[in-house]
């Protein structure tokens, strides 16, 4: 019986992985058929950046995931949800700090890295980073599914929604859409899968859906908007591309994200907890 339960759990999780892979390879196929290998080369470059960015987010969650599972196993659901809220927001803010300057300076960064690069690479890169940012929010919540062991319905429902990216992208292209439209199809389905996943989780763990969406998705969206205002304004004023503008953009976006995250993206409890951790680290050194 133990082996049966293990294989059920692993097999259910594999469904979600296959759906994500099917989505990516389906987009590859469509880009090849409609636009040829040159556009697919642009996608490959953009996905290399995605791999590096995603790895950074995964490293952060490695430390948090066992604590979420432990809190659920002990029945401390309040502590578990605090961890989920905080880790979702913190991981998003860290990703935003890295991704915002990349999006603003995508053209110059690609020129430094590759010299000459395929058409559509910049737009693909920005859209894929937006996709990564949305997916960052789901990792702590997905950990709860693994803690409960109720991964079958989560993977089935979310997997079906993710696979809808292929027919939706095909529809966009048939209607004369640009290569970028396939990534908009992915963004739409990933955003929809977020909502579906939240409602499925409600079946197994009691929590407020509205509070979760406001505290995590709403707060992160607000931080993204506010922290982008000043860097984008100054970036627009410094017209010529240069290494100096790249450094200035990186410094401004980092400062903007840090300040906005502290005073817009965190409540008083989260702020005080962060201050105490920083103080301990300083005095320890």
PDB file of C-alpha atoms in Angstrom:
ATOM      1  CA  UNK A   1       0.000   0.000   0.000  1.00  0.00           C
ATOM      2  CA  UNK A   2       2.892   2.341   0.778  1.00  0.00           C
ATOM      3  CA  UNK A   3       4.414   1.774  -2.675  1.00  0.00           C
ATOM      4  CA  UNK A   4       1.023   2.350  -4.319  1.00  0.00           C
ATOM      5  CA  UNK A   5       0.657   5.684  -2.485  1.00  0.00           C
ATOM      6  CA  UNK A   6       4.198   6.713  -3.471  1.00  0.00           C
ATOM      7  CA  UNK A   7       3.607   5.931  -7.155  1.00  0.00           C
ATOM      8  CA  UNK A   8       0.249   7.744  -7.108  1.00  0.00           C
ATOM      9  CA  UNK A   9       1.933  10.817  -5.652  1.00  0.00           C
ATOM     10  CA  UNK A  10       4.877  10.733  -8.079  1.00  0.00           C
ATOM     11  CA  UNK A  11       2.649   9.954 -11.061  1.00  0.00           C
ATOM     12  CA  UNK A  12       0.310  12.841 -10.249  1.00  0.00           C
ATOM     13  CA  UNK A  13       3.237  15.235  -9.978  1.00  0.00           C
ATOM     14  CA  UNK A  14       4.552  13.988 -13.315  1.00  0.00           C
ATOM     15  CA  UNK A  15       1.286  15.068 -14.983  1.00  0.00           C
ATOM     16  CA  UNK A  16       1.992  18.679 -14.059  1.00  0.00           C
ATOM     17  CA  UNK A  17       5.567  18.440 -15.339  1.00  0.00           C
ATOM     18  CA  UNK A  18       4.431  16.927 -18.656  1.00  0.00           C
ATOM     19  CA  UNK A  19       1.833  19.673 -19.143  1.00  0.00           C
ATOM     20  CA  UNK A  20       4.496  22.361 -18.662  1.00  0.00           C
ATOM     21  CA  UNK A  21       6.792  20.587 -21.115  1.00  0.00           C
ATOM     22  CA  UNK A  22       3.952  20.155 -23.624  1.00  0.00           C
ATOM     23  CA  UNK A  23       3.210  23.864 -23.423  1.00  0.00           C
ATOM     24  CA  UNK A  24       6.835  24.806 -24.150  1.00  0.00           C
ATOM     25  CA  UNK A  25       7.316  22.330 -26.997  1.00  0.00           C
ATOM     26  CA  UNK A  26       3.940  23.225 -28.502  1.00  0.00           C
ATOM     27  CA  UNK A  27       5.006  26.878 -28.680  1.00  0.00           C
ATOM     28  CA  UNK A  28       8.264  25.754 -30.320  1.00  0.00           C
ATOM     29  CA  UNK A  29       6.326  23.843 -32.942  1.00  0.00           C
ATOM     30  CA  UNK A  30       4.031  26.766 -33.754  1.00  0.00           C
ATOM     31  CA  UNK A  31       6.906  29.247 -34.076  1.00  0.00           C
ATOM     32  CA  UNK A  32       8.728  26.851 -36.423  1.00  0.00           C
ATOM     33  CA  UNK A  33       5.684  26.262 -38.604  1.00  0.00           C
ATOM     34  CA  UNK A  34       4.561  29.889 -38.890  1.00  0.00           C
ATOM     35  CA  UNK A  35       7.818  31.857 -38.763  1.00  0.00           C
ATOM     36  CA  UNK A  36      10.743  29.492 -39.289  1.00  0.00           C
ATOM     37  CA  UNK A  37      13.860  28.691 -37.265  1.00  0.00           C
ATOM     38  CA  UNK A  38      15.108  32.310 -37.107  1.00  0.00           C
ATOM     39  CA  UNK A  39      12.268  33.302 -34.765  1.00  0.00           C
ATOM     40  CA  UNK A  40      12.747  30.111 -32.773  1.00  0.00           C
ATOM     41  CA  UNK A  41      16.381  31.111 -32.299  1.00  0.00           C
ATOM     42  CA  UNK A  42      15.167  34.327 -30.658  1.00  0.00           C
ATOM     43  CA  UNK A  43      12.989  32.241 -28.357  1.00  0.00           C
ATOM     44  CA  UNK A  44      15.976  30.043 -27.437  1.00  0.00           C
ATOM     45  CA  UNK A  45      18.038  33.083 -26.421  1.00  0.00           C
ATOM     46  CA  UNK A  46      15.189  34.439 -24.291  1.00  0.00           C
ATOM     47  CA  UNK A  47      14.717  31.067 -22.581  1.00  0.00           C
ATOM     48  CA  UNK A  48      18.401  30.980 -21.610  1.00  0.00           C
ATOM     49  CA  UNK A  49      17.791  34.119 -19.584  1.00  0.00           C
ATOM     50  CA  UNK A  50      14.636  32.560 -18.156  1.00  0.00           C
ATOM     51  CA  UNK A  51      16.651  29.559 -16.950  1.00  0.00           C
ATOM     52  CA  UNK A  52      19.063  31.764 -15.012  1.00  0.00           C
ATOM     53  CA  UNK A  53      16.268  33.866 -13.483  1.00  0.00           C
ATOM     54  CA  UNK A  54      14.170  30.814 -12.525  1.00  0.00           C
ATOM     55  CA  UNK A  55      17.162  29.155 -10.863  1.00  0.00           C
ATOM     56  CA  UNK A  56      17.573  32.188  -8.624  1.00  0.00           C
ATOM     57  CA  UNK A  57      13.949  31.965  -7.497  1.00  0.00           C
ATOM     58  CA  UNK A  58      14.220  28.212  -6.882  1.00  0.00           C
ATOM     59  CA  UNK A  59      17.265  28.730  -4.656  1.00  0.00           C
ATOM     60  CA  UNK A  60      15.258  31.082  -2.435  1.00  0.00           C
ATOM     61  CA  UNK A  61      12.386  28.590  -2.097  1.00  0.00           C
ATOM     62  CA  UNK A  62      14.753  25.745  -1.161  1.00  0.00           C
ATOM     63  CA  UNK A  63      15.090  27.300   2.305  1.00  0.00           C
ATOM     64  CA  UNK A  64      11.365  27.995   2.783  1.00  0.00           C
ATOM     65  CA  UNK A  65       9.750  24.829   1.416  1.00  0.00           C
ATOM     66  CA  UNK A  66      10.628  22.501   4.361  1.00  0.00           C
ATOM     67  CA  UNK A  67       9.298  25.059   6.872  1.00  0.00           C
ATOM     68  CA  UNK A  68       5.928  25.263   5.085  1.00  0.00           C
ATOM     69  CA  UNK A  69       5.605  21.455   5.036  1.00  0.00           C
ATOM     70  CA  UNK A  70       6.660  21.219   8.707  1.00  0.00           C
ATOM     71  CA  UNK A  71       4.079  23.820   9.785  1.00  0.00           C
ATOM     72  CA  UNK A  72       1.303  21.946   7.947  1.00  0.00           C
ATOM     73  CA  UNK A  73       2.378  18.591   9.437  1.00  0.00           C
ATOM     74  CA  UNK A  74       2.263  20.087  12.956  1.00  0.00           C
ATOM     75  CA  UNK A  75      -1.160  21.609  12.317  1.00  0.00           C
ATOM     76  CA  UNK A  76       0.104  25.201  12.606  1.00  0.00           C
ATOM     77  CA  UNK A  77      -1.938  26.516   9.692  1.00  0.00           C
ATOM     78  CA  UNK A  78      -1.611  30.157  10.766  1.00  0.00           C
ATOM     79  CA  UNK A  79       2.192  29.890  10.741  1.00  0.00           C
ATOM     80  CA  UNK A  80       2.058  28.036   7.439  1.00  0.00           C
ATOM     81  CA  UNK A  81       0.007  30.765   5.752  1.00  0.00           C
ATOM     82  CA  UNK A  82       2.292  33.474   7.166  1.00  0.00           C
ATOM     83  CA  UNK A  83       5.226  31.668   5.573  1.00  0.00           C
ATOM     84  CA  UNK A  84       3.335  31.341   2.291  1.00  0.00           C
ATOM     85  CA  UNK A  85       2.374  35.038   2.205  1.00  0.00           C
ATOM     86  CA  UNK A  86       5.845  36.241   3.176  1.00  0.00           C
ATOM     87  CA  UNK A  87       7.832  33.865   0.945  1.00  0.00           C
ATOM     88  CA  UNK A  88       5.573  34.607  -2.051  1.00  0.00           C
ATOM     89  CA  UNK A  89       6.098  38.342  -1.664  1.00  0.00           C
ATOM     90  CA  UNK A  90       9.809  38.204  -0.772  1.00  0.00           C
ATOM     91  CA  UNK A  91      10.675  35.893  -3.662  1.00  0.00           C
ATOM     92  CA  UNK A  92       8.709  38.132  -6.036  1.00  0.00           C
ATOM     93  CA  UNK A  93      10.479  41.278  -4.784  1.00  0.00           C
ATOM     94  CA  UNK A  94      13.897  39.656  -5.201  1.00  0.00           C
ATOM     95  CA  UNK A  95      13.001  38.534  -8.713  1.00  0.00           C
ATOM     96  CA  UNK A  96      11.679  42.010  -9.506  1.00  0.00           C
ATOM     97  CA  UNK A  97      14.978  43.528  -8.384  1.00  0.00           C
ATOM     98  CA  UNK A  98      16.822  41.378 -10.938  1.00  0.00           C
ATOM     99  CA  UNK A  99      14.277  41.372 -13.757  1.00  0.00           C
ATOM    100  CA  UNK A 100      13.353  45.059 -13.899  1.00  0.00           C
ATOM    101  CA  UNK A 101      16.773  46.323 -15.106  1.00  0.00           C
ATOM    102  CA  UNK A 102      16.967  43.403 -17.564  1.00  0.00           C
ATOM    103  CA  UNK A 103      13.630  44.421 -19.093  1.00  0.00           C
ATOM    104  CA  UNK A 104      14.545  48.116 -19.269  1.00  0.00           C
ATOM    105  CA  UNK A 105      17.994  47.481 -20.726  1.00  0.00           C
ATOM    106  CA  UNK A 106      17.218  44.303 -22.684  1.00  0.00           C
ATOM    107  CA  UNK A 107      18.493  45.706 -25.987  1.00  0.00           C
ATOM    108  CA  UNK A 108      21.823  46.861 -24.548  1.00  0.00           C
ATOM    109  CA  UNK A 109      22.348  43.717 -22.436  1.00  0.00           C
ATOM    110  CA  UNK A 110      21.758  41.469 -25.464  1.00  0.00           C
ATOM    111  CA  UNK A 111      24.151  43.597 -27.525  1.00  0.00           C
ATOM    112  CA  UNK A 112      26.872  43.204 -24.878  1.00  0.00           C
ATOM    113  CA  UNK A 113      26.214  39.491 -24.561  1.00  0.00           C
ATOM    114  CA  UNK A 114      25.707  38.422 -28.182  1.00  0.00           C
ATOM    115  CA  UNK A 115      26.599  41.383 -30.360  1.00  0.00           C
ATOM    116  CA  UNK A 116      24.074  40.755 -33.128  1.00  0.00           C
ATOM    117  CA  UNK A 117      20.941  38.873 -32.085  1.00  0.00           C
ATOM    118  CA  UNK A 118      17.773  37.642 -33.908  1.00  0.00           C
ATOM    119  CA  UNK A 119      14.716  39.838 -34.387  1.00  0.00           C
ATOM    120  CA  UNK A 120      11.993  39.633 -31.707  1.00  0.00           C
ATOM    121  CA  UNK A 121      14.539  38.620 -29.027  1.00  0.00           C
ATOM    122  CA  UNK A 122      13.933  41.723 -26.910  1.00  0.00           C
ATOM    123  CA  UNK A 123      10.144  41.395 -26.915  1.00  0.00           C
ATOM    124  CA  UNK A 124      10.368  37.632 -26.303  1.00  0.00           C
ATOM    125  CA  UNK A 125      12.698  38.240 -23.374  1.00  0.00           C
ATOM    126  CA  UNK A 126      10.391  40.782 -21.723  1.00  0.00           C
ATOM    127  CA  UNK A 127       7.298  38.577 -22.161  1.00  0.00           C
ATOM    128  CA  UNK A 128       9.091  35.510 -20.808  1.00  0.00           C
ATOM    129  CA  UNK A 129      10.270  37.467 -17.767  1.00  0.00           C
ATOM    130  CA  UNK A 130       6.661  38.547 -17.120  1.00  0.00           C
ATOM    131  CA  UNK A 131       5.742  34.855 -17.332  1.00  0.00           C
ATOM    132  CA  UNK A 132       8.490  33.991 -14.824  1.00  0.00           C
ATOM    133  CA  UNK A 133       7.295  36.671 -12.414  1.00  0.00           C
ATOM    134  CA  UNK A 134       3.755  35.253 -12.404  1.00  0.00           C
ATOM    135  CA  UNK A 135       5.062  31.724 -11.912  1.00  0.00           C
ATOM    136  CA  UNK A 136       7.188  32.874  -8.958  1.00  0.00           C
ATOM    137  CA  UNK A 137       4.024  33.458  -6.940  1.00  0.00           C
ATOM    138  CA  UNK A 138       2.774  29.890  -7.314  1.00  0.00           C
ATOM    139  CA  UNK A 139       5.762  28.024  -5.811  1.00  0.00           C
ATOM    140  CA  UNK A 140       4.946  28.540  -2.080  1.00  0.00           C
ATOM    141  CA  UNK A 141       1.296  27.700  -2.697  1.00  0.00           C
ATOM    142  CA  UNK A 142       2.246  24.566  -4.660  1.00  0.00           C
ATOM    143  CA  UNK A 143       4.254  23.452  -1.610  1.00  0.00           C
ATOM    144  CA  UNK A 144       0.977  23.253   0.354  1.00  0.00           C
ATOM    145  CA  UNK A 145      -0.391  20.774  -2.200  1.00  0.00           C
ATOM    146  CA  UNK A 146       2.703  18.630  -1.676  1.00  0.00           C
ATOM    147  CA  UNK A 147       2.337  18.921   2.101  1.00  0.00           C
ATOM    148  CA  UNK A 148      -1.274  17.703   1.965  1.00  0.00           C
ATOM    149  CA  UNK A 149      -0.457  14.977  -0.561  1.00  0.00           C
ATOM    150  CA  UNK A 150      -3.490  16.104  -2.609  1.00  0.00           C
ATOM    151  CA  UNK A 151      -1.573  16.765  -5.794  1.00  0.00           C
ATOM    152  CA  UNK A 152      -3.687  14.751  -8.241  1.00  0.00           C
ATOM    153  CA  UNK A 153      -6.533  17.214  -8.835  1.00  0.00           C
ATOM    154  CA  UNK A 154      -4.196  20.186  -8.675  1.00  0.00           C
ATOM    155  CA  UNK A 155      -1.985  18.743 -11.408  1.00  0.00           C
ATOM    156  CA  UNK A 156      -4.912  17.605 -13.548  1.00  0.00           C
ATOM    157  CA  UNK A 157      -6.778  20.926 -13.488  1.00  0.00           C
ATOM    158  CA  UNK A 158      -3.740  23.197 -13.716  1.00  0.00           C
ATOM    159  CA  UNK A 159      -2.180  20.911 -16.349  1.00  0.00           C
ATOM    160  CA  UNK A 160      -5.276  21.119 -18.556  1.00  0.00           C
ATOM    161  CA  UNK A 161      -5.325  24.931 -18.283  1.00  0.00           C
ATOM    162  CA  UNK A 162      -1.622  25.184 -19.158  1.00  0.00           C
ATOM    163  CA  UNK A 163      -2.104  22.939 -22.202  1.00  0.00           C
ATOM    164  CA  UNK A 164      -4.727  25.390 -23.480  1.00  0.00           C
ATOM    165  CA  UNK A 165      -1.827  27.700 -24.400  1.00  0.00           C
ATOM    166  CA  UNK A 166      -1.228  25.643 -27.546  1.00  0.00           C
ATOM    167  CA  UNK A 167      -4.729  25.930 -29.113  1.00  0.00           C
ATOM    168  CA  UNK A 168      -4.982  29.570 -27.954  1.00  0.00           C
ATOM    169  CA  UNK A 169      -1.646  30.454 -29.551  1.00  0.00           C
ATOM    170  CA  UNK A 170      -2.687  28.592 -32.711  1.00  0.00           C
ATOM    171  CA  UNK A 171      -5.892  30.653 -32.815  1.00  0.00           C
ATOM    172  CA  UNK A 172      -3.922  33.912 -32.419  1.00  0.00           C
ATOM    173  CA  UNK A 173      -1.574  32.964 -35.259  1.00  0.00           C
ATOM    174  CA  UNK A 174      -4.432  31.901 -37.535  1.00  0.00           C
ATOM    175  CA  UNK A 175      -5.980  35.327 -36.975  1.00  0.00           C
ATOM    176  CA  UNK A 176      -2.748  36.952 -38.152  1.00  0.00           C
ATOM    177  CA  UNK A 177      -1.035  37.426 -34.793  1.00  0.00           C
ATOM    178  CA  UNK A 178       2.657  38.271 -34.414  1.00  0.00           C
ATOM    179  CA  UNK A 179       5.226  35.852 -32.939  1.00  0.00           C
ATOM    180  CA  UNK A 180       4.753  37.632 -29.605  1.00  0.00           C
ATOM    181  CA  UNK A 181       1.108  36.523 -29.523  1.00  0.00           C
ATOM    182  CA  UNK A 182       2.114  32.957 -28.615  1.00  0.00           C
ATOM    183  CA  UNK A 183       3.731  34.247 -25.425  1.00  0.00           C
ATOM    184  CA  UNK A 184       0.634  36.271 -24.617  1.00  0.00           C
ATOM    185  CA  UNK A 185      -1.278  32.993 -24.898  1.00  0.00           C
ATOM    186  CA  UNK A 186       1.125  31.473 -22.345  1.00  0.00           C
ATOM    187  CA  UNK A 187       0.741  34.457 -19.995  1.00  0.00           C
ATOM    188  CA  UNK A 188      -3.067  34.263 -20.197  1.00  0.00           C
ATOM    189  CA  UNK A 189      -3.154  30.530 -19.448  1.00  0.00           C
ATOM    190  CA  UNK A 190      -0.608  30.790 -16.610  1.00  0.00           C
ATOM    191  CA  UNK A 191      -2.610  33.631 -15.007  1.00  0.00           C
ATOM    192  CA  UNK A 192      -5.793  31.538 -15.401  1.00  0.00           C
ATOM    193  CA  UNK A 193      -4.046  28.494 -13.890  1.00  0.00           C
ATOM    194  CA  UNK A 194      -3.199  30.647 -10.848  1.00  0.00           C
ATOM    195  CA  UNK A 195      -6.898  31.263 -10.206  1.00  0.00           C
ATOM    196  CA  UNK A 196      -7.812  27.627 -10.822  1.00  0.00           C
ATOM    197  CA  UNK A 197      -5.081  26.427  -8.454  1.00  0.00           C
ATOM    198  CA  UNK A 198      -6.299  28.735  -5.667  1.00  0.00           C
ATOM    199  CA  UNK A 199      -9.881  27.422  -5.931  1.00  0.00           C
ATOM    200  CA  UNK A 200      -8.678  23.793  -6.001  1.00  0.00           C
ATOM    201  CA  UNK A 201      -6.564  24.382  -2.878  1.00  0.00           C
ATOM    202  CA  UNK A 202      -9.663  25.711  -1.087  1.00  0.00           C
ATOM    203  CA  UNK A 203     -11.096  22.169  -1.260  1.00  0.00           C
ATOM    204  CA  UNK A 204      -8.286  20.783   0.906  1.00  0.00           C
ATOM    205  CA  UNK A 205      -7.152  23.672   3.145  1.00  0.00           C
ATOM    206  CA  UNK A 206      -9.377  26.329   4.677  1.00  0.00           C
ATOM    207  CA  UNK A 207      -8.298  29.886   3.851  1.00  0.00           C
ATOM    208  CA  UNK A 208      -9.655  33.165   2.500  1.00  0.00           C
ATOM    209  CA  UNK A 209      -9.253  33.356  -1.287  1.00  0.00           C
ATOM    210  CA  UNK A 210      -9.863  37.117  -1.378  1.00  0.00           C
ATOM    211  CA  UNK A 211      -7.287  37.743   1.356  1.00  0.00           C
ATOM    212  CA  UNK A 212      -4.726  35.597  -0.445  1.00  0.00           C
ATOM    213  CA  UNK A 213      -5.246  37.310  -3.808  1.00  0.00           C
ATOM    214  CA  UNK A 214      -5.084  40.803  -2.265  1.00  0.00           C
ATOM    215  CA  UNK A 215      -2.152  40.077   0.086  1.00  0.00           C
ATOM    216  CA  UNK A 216      -0.016  38.332  -2.539  1.00  0.00           C
ATOM    217  CA  UNK A 217      -1.078  39.115  -6.115  1.00  0.00           C
ATOM    218  CA  UNK A 218      -2.505  42.561  -5.412  1.00  0.00           C
ATOM    219  CA  UNK A 219       0.438  43.665  -3.279  1.00  0.00           C
ATOM    220  CA  UNK A 220       3.024  42.383  -5.767  1.00  0.00           C
ATOM    221  CA  UNK A 221       1.263  44.100  -8.682  1.00  0.00           C
ATOM    222  CA  UNK A 222       1.206  47.388  -6.755  1.00  0.00           C
ATOM    223  CA  UNK A 223       4.917  47.128  -5.889  1.00  0.00           C
ATOM    224  CA  UNK A 224       5.747  46.416  -9.548  1.00  0.00           C
ATOM    225  CA  UNK A 225       3.844  49.483 -10.735  1.00  0.00           C
ATOM    226  CA  UNK A 226       5.134  51.933  -8.111  1.00  0.00           C
ATOM    227  CA  UNK A 227       8.770  50.779  -8.214  1.00  0.00           C
ATOM    228  CA  UNK A 228       8.857  51.088 -12.027  1.00  0.00           C
ATOM    229  CA  UNK A 229       7.763  54.752 -12.176  1.00  0.00           C
ATOM    230  CA  UNK A 230      10.968  56.629 -11.241  1.00  0.00           C
ATOM    231  CA  UNK A 231      13.467  54.244 -12.926  1.00  0.00           C
ATOM    232  CA  UNK A 232      11.473  54.293 -16.166  1.00  0.00           C
ATOM    233  CA  UNK A 233      11.234  58.095 -16.113  1.00  0.00           C
ATOM    234  CA  UNK A 234      14.979  58.559 -15.592  1.00  0.00           C
ATOM    235  CA  UNK A 235      15.759  55.756 -18.051  1.00  0.00           C
ATOM    236  CA  UNK A 236      13.728  57.609 -20.694  1.00  0.00           C
ATOM    237  CA  UNK A 237      15.610  60.850 -20.042  1.00  0.00           C
ATOM    238  CA  UNK A 238      19.047  59.233 -20.507  1.00  0.00           C
ATOM    239  CA  UNK A 239      18.534  58.580 -24.208  1.00  0.00           C
ATOM    240  CA  UNK A 240      21.857  57.188 -25.540  1.00  0.00           C
ATOM    241  CA  UNK A 241      22.585  53.566 -24.701  1.00  0.00           C
ATOM    242  CA  UNK A 242      25.757  53.209 -22.674  1.00  0.00           C
ATOM    243  CA  UNK A 243      27.344  51.192 -19.903  1.00  0.00           C
ATOM    244  CA  UNK A 244      26.832  54.182 -17.592  1.00  0.00           C
ATOM    245  CA  UNK A 245      23.085  54.123 -18.284  1.00  0.00           C
ATOM    246  CA  UNK A 246      23.034  50.381 -17.575  1.00  0.00           C
ATOM    247  CA  UNK A 247      24.739  50.865 -14.178  1.00  0.00           C
ATOM    248  CA  UNK A 248      22.471  53.832 -13.363  1.00  0.00           C
ATOM    249  CA  UNK A 249      19.368  51.814 -14.263  1.00  0.00           C
ATOM    250  CA  UNK A 250      20.494  48.872 -12.113  1.00  0.00           C
ATOM    251  CA  UNK A 251      21.168  51.100  -9.091  1.00  0.00           C
ATOM    252  CA  UNK A 252      17.912  53.031  -9.461  1.00  0.00           C
ATOM    253  CA  UNK A 253      15.753  49.935  -9.915  1.00  0.00           C
ATOM    254  CA  UNK A 254      17.389  48.217  -6.926  1.00  0.00           C
ATOM    255  CA  UNK A 255      16.830  51.250  -4.699  1.00  0.00           C
ATOM    256  CA  UNK A 256      13.284  51.742  -5.993  1.00  0.00           C
ATOM    257  CA  UNK A 257      12.296  48.082  -5.473  1.00  0.00           C
ATOM    258  CA  UNK A 258      13.829  47.985  -1.960  1.00  0.00           C
ATOM    259  CA  UNK A 259      12.083  51.179  -0.794  1.00  0.00           C
ATOM    260  CA  UNK A 260       8.751  50.288  -2.421  1.00  0.00           C
ATOM    261  CA  UNK A 261       8.870  46.722  -1.067  1.00  0.00           C
ATOM    262  CA  UNK A 262       9.491  47.994   2.463  1.00  0.00           C
ATOM    263  CA  UNK A 263       6.819  50.686   2.585  1.00  0.00           C
ATOM    264  CA  UNK A 264       4.236  49.445   0.069  1.00  0.00           C
ATOM    265  CA  UNK A 265       4.815  45.707  -0.209  1.00  0.00           C
ATOM    266  CA  UNK A 266       5.109  44.825   3.502  1.00  0.00           C
ATOM    267  CA  UNK A 267       2.884  45.328   6.509  1.00  0.00           C
ATOM    268  CA  UNK A 268       4.304  46.470   9.843  1.00  0.00           C
ATOM    269  CA  UNK A 269       4.835  42.911  11.117  1.00  0.00           C
ATOM    270  CA  UNK A 270       6.805  41.867   8.020  1.00  0.00           C
ATOM    271  CA  UNK A 271       8.870  45.054   8.183  1.00  0.00           C
ATOM    272  CA  UNK A 272       9.773  44.598  11.863  1.00  0.00           C
ATOM    273  CA  UNK A 273      10.692  40.968  11.261  1.00  0.00           C
ATOM    274  CA  UNK A 274      13.002  41.959   8.417  1.00  0.00           C
ATOM    275  CA  UNK A 275      14.590  44.742  10.508  1.00  0.00           C
ATOM    276  CA  UNK A 276      15.268  42.296  13.358  1.00  0.00           C
ATOM    277  CA  UNK A 277      16.932  39.800  11.001  1.00  0.00           C
ATOM    278  CA  UNK A 278      19.165  42.534   9.538  1.00  0.00           C
ATOM    279  CA  UNK A 279      20.098  43.810  13.013  1.00  0.00           C
ATOM    280  CA  UNK A 280      21.019  40.296  14.172  1.00  0.00           C
ATOM    281  CA  UNK A 281      23.224  39.804  11.123  1.00  0.00           C
ATOM    282  CA  UNK A 282      24.971  43.157  11.648  1.00  0.00           C
ATOM    283  CA  UNK A 283      25.624  42.657  15.391  1.00  0.00           C
ATOM    284  CA  UNK A 284      26.712  39.041  14.807  1.00  0.00           C
ATOM    285  CA  UNK A 285      29.397  40.225  12.377  1.00  0.00           C
TER     286      UNK A 285
END
